CSV table of C-alpha atoms in Angstrom, one decimal:
chain,number,residue,atom,x,y,z
A,686,MET,CA,-5.6,16.9,4.7
A,687,ASN,CA,-6.6,15.2,1.5
A,688,LYS,CA,-10.5,13.9,0.4
A,689,LYS,CA,-9.9,10.6,1.7
A,690,GLU,CA,-8.3,11.5,5.0
A,691,THR,CA,-11.1,13.9,5.6
A,692,ARG,CA,-13.8,11.1,4.5
A,693,HIS,CA,-11.9,8.3,6.6
A,694,GLN,CA,-12.1,10.8,9.6
A,695,LEU,CA,-15.8,11.7,9.4
A,696,ILE,CA,-16.2,7.7,9.2
A,697,ARG,CA,-14.4,7.1,12.1
A,698,SER,CA,-16.3,9.7,13.7
A,699,LEU,CA,-19.7,8.7,12.8
A,700,ILE,CA,-19.1,5.1,13.6
A,701,SER,CA,-17.8,6.0,17.3
A,702,GLU,CA,-20.3,8.5,18.0
A,703,THR,CA,-23.8,6.9,16.6
A,704,THR,CA,-24.9,3.5,15.7
A,705,ILE,CA,-24.4,2.5,12.3
A,706,HIS,CA,-26.5,-0.5,11.1
A,707,THR,CA,-25.8,-0.6,7.4
A,708,GLN,CA,-23.5,0.4,4.7
A,709,GLN,CA,-26.4,2.6,3.4
A,710,GLU,CA,-27.1,4.2,6.6
A,711,LEU,CA,-23.5,5.4,6.7
A,712,GLN,CA,-23.4,6.4,3.1
A,713,GLU,CA,-26.7,8.5,3.9
A,714,ARG,CA,-24.7,10.0,7.1
A,715,LEU,CA,-21.7,11.0,4.9
A,716,ARG,CA,-24.0,12.7,2.3
A,717,LYS,CA,-25.7,14.7,5.2
A,718,ASN,CA,-22.1,15.7,5.9
A,719,GLY,CA,-21.4,16.8,2.3
A,720,ILE,CA,-19.4,13.7,1.2
A,721,THR,CA,-21.1,11.8,-2.1
A,722,ILE,CA,-19.2,8.3,-2.6
A,723,THR,CA,-20.4,5.3,-4.5
A,724,GLN,CA,-21.0,1.9,-2.3
A,725,ALA,CA,-17.9,0.5,-3.9
A,726,THR,CA,-15.8,3.2,-2.5
A,727,LEU,CA,-17.4,3.1,0.9
A,728,SER,CA,-16.7,-0.7,1.0
A,729,ARG,CA,-13.2,0.0,0.4
A,730,ASP,CA,-13.0,2.6,3.2
A,731,MET,CA,-14.8,0.3,5.6
A,732,LYS,CA,-12.2,-2.4,4.8
A,733,GLU,CA,-9.4,0.0,5.3
A,734,LEU,CA,-10.7,1.4,8.4
A,735,ASN,CA,-11.1,-2.1,10.0
A,736,LEU,CA,-14.9,-1.6,10.2
A,737,VAL,CA,-16.7,-4.9,11.5
A,738,LYS,CA,-20.4,-6.0,12.2
A,739,VAL,CA,-20.9,-6.7,15.8
A,740,THR,CA,-23.9,-8.0,17.5
A,741,SER,CA,-25.0,-6.9,20.7
A,742,GLY,CA,-28.1,-8.2,22.0
A,743,ASN,CA,-30.5,-7.9,19.3
A,744,ASP,CA,-28.6,-5.0,17.8
A,745,THR,CA,-26.1,-5.4,14.9
A,746,HIS,CA,-24.1,-2.6,14.2
A,747,TYR,CA,-20.3,-1.6,12.9
A,748,GLU,CA,-17.4,-0.9,15.0
A,749,ALA,CA,-13.9,-0.1,14.3
A,750,LEU,CA,-11.7,-3.1,14.9
A,751,ALA,CA,-8.1,-2.0,16.2
A,752,ILE,CA,-5.5,-3.9,14.9
A,753,SER,CA,-1.9,-2.7,15.8
A,754,GLN,CA,0.8,-2.3,13.3
A,755,THR,CA,2.8,-5.1,15.0
A,756,ARG,CA,-0.3,-7.7,14.7
A,757,TRP,CA,-0.1,-7.1,11.0
A,758,GLU,CA,3.8,-7.5,11.1
A,759,HIS,CA,2.9,-10.8,12.8
A,760,ARG,CA,0.2,-12.1,10.3
A,761,LEU,CA,2.7,-11.2,7.7
A,762,ARG,CA,5.6,-13.1,9.2
A,763,PHE,CA,3.2,-16.1,9.6
A,764,TYR,CA,1.7,-16.1,6.3
A,765,MET,CA,5.3,-15.7,4.6
A,766,GLU,CA,6.4,-18.9,6.8
A,767,ASP,CA,3.7,-21.1,5.6
A,768,ALA,CA,2.6,-19.8,2.4
A,769,LEU,CA,5.3,-18.0,0.3
A,770,VAL,CA,6.2,-19.7,-2.7
A,771,MET,CA,8.0,-16.9,-4.5
A,772,LEU,CA,9.1,-13.1,-4.0
A,773,LYS,CA,10.9,-11.5,-7.0
A,774,VAL,CA,11.2,-7.6,-8.2
A,775,VAL,CA,10.3,-7.0,-12.0
A,776,GLN,CA,10.8,-3.5,-12.9
A,777,HIS,CA,8.3,-1.3,-10.5
A,778,GLN,CA,6.5,-4.4,-9.3
A,779,ILE,CA,7.1,-7.4,-6.8
A,780,ILE,CA,5.5,-10.6,-7.9
A,781,LEU,CA,4.5,-12.6,-4.6
A,782,LYS,CA,3.4,-16.2,-5.4
A,783,THR,CA,1.7,-18.0,-2.8
A,784,LEU,CA,0.0,-21.4,-2.2
A,785,PRO,CA,-3.4,-21.7,-3.9
A,786,GLY,CA,-6.0,-19.7,-2.4
A,787,LEU,CA,-3.8,-17.5,-0.2
A,788,ALA,CA,-2.7,-14.4,-2.3
A,789,GLN,CA,-5.6,-12.1,-1.7
A,790,SER,CA,-5.2,-12.7,2.3
A,791,PHE,CA,-1.4,-11.4,1.5
A,792,GLY,CA,-2.6,-8.2,-0.3
A,793,SER,CA,-5.2,-7.5,2.5
A,794,ILE,CA,-2.3,-7.7,4.9
A,795,LEU,CA,0.1,-5.6,2.8
A,796,ASP,CA,-2.8,-3.3,2.1
A,797,ALA,CA,-3.5,-2.9,5.9
A,798,MET,CA,-0.1,-2.5,6.7
A,799,GLN,CA,0.3,0.8,4.5
A,800,ILE,CA,3.9,0.2,3.5
A,801,PRO,CA,4.8,3.5,2.0
A,802,GLU,CA,6.4,2.1,-1.5
A,803,ILE,CA,3.3,0.1,-2.5
A,804,VAL,CA,0.7,1.8,-4.7
A,805,ALA,CA,-1.6,-1.1,-5.2
A,806,THR,CA,-1.8,-4.6,-4.7
A,807,VAL,CA,-3.6,-7.1,-7.6
A,808,CYS,CA,-4.1,-10.6,-6.2
A,809,GLY,CA,-5.5,-13.4,-7.8
A,810,ASP,CA,-5.6,-16.9,-6.5
A,811,ASP,CA,-2.0,-17.7,-6.0
A,812,THR,CA,-0.2,-14.5,-7.3
A,813,CYS,CA,-0.1,-11.1,-5.6
A,814,LEU,CA,1.3,-8.2,-7.8
A,815,ILE,CA,2.5,-5.5,-5.8
A,816,VAL,CA,2.8,-2.0,-7.7
A,817,CYS,CA,5.5,0.4,-6.9
A,818,GLU,CA,6.2,3.7,-8.3
A,819,ASP,CA,9.3,2.6,-9.8
A,820,ASN,CA,12.2,0.2,-9.6
A,821,LYS,CA,14.2,2.1,-6.6
A,822,GLN,CA,10.9,1.6,-4.6
A,823,ALA,CA,10.2,-2.0,-5.8
A,824,LYS,CA,13.9,-2.9,-4.5
A,825,SER,CA,13.0,-0.9,-1.1
A,826,CYS,CA,9.9,-2.6,-0.9
A,827,TYR,CA,11.4,-6.3,-1.4
A,828,GLU,CA,13.9,-5.5,1.3
A,829,THR,CA,11.0,-4.6,3.7
A,830,LEU,CA,9.1,-7.7,2.8
A,831,SER,CA,12.4,-9.9,2.9
A,832,HIS,CA,12.5,-9.3,6.8
A,833,TYR,CA,9.5,-11.1,7.2
A,834,THR,CA,10.3,-14.1,5.2
A,835,PRO,CA,11.8,-17.3,6.9
A,836,PRO,CA,15.5,-17.7,7.1
A,837,PHE,CA,15.4,-20.8,4.7
A,838,PHE,CA,13.6,-18.8,2.1
A,839,PHE,CA,15.5,-18.3,-1.1
A,840,SER,CA,14.5,-15.3,-3.0
A,841,ASN,CA,14.2,-14.9,-6.8
A,842,LYS,CA,15.3,-11.1,-6.9
């Protein structure tokens, strides 16, 4: 298991076994367990693990929100049908153009789906750059994403 997987496993364990109220509290508990990370890394981890703040009575704390792979796929299909403007392979990358303001939503969904060919997503207002290791993986990823596009969509491969 690599460092990130170990850290994620510990975060899941801490969240399920104890009540964590703040990121600082979680960061301190990680430190007590021998893991020192920056606040930025912790924020990314929390996003990847779908941790959300929940209010119960007077108490606000973090819980893991379980979202199934099928639900992420449904969300991607919905966004593809309503907001996709262009999908194009360029060398080892895929350019995903959206309606204004929706690129980051696409990036979040793709990150949550953990498609193996995707190394990273970089999103602006209306463009999501999907980075893959090489052209072969970019084409494979493009084919995967094409399954979520509406039948009337014409790509720019």
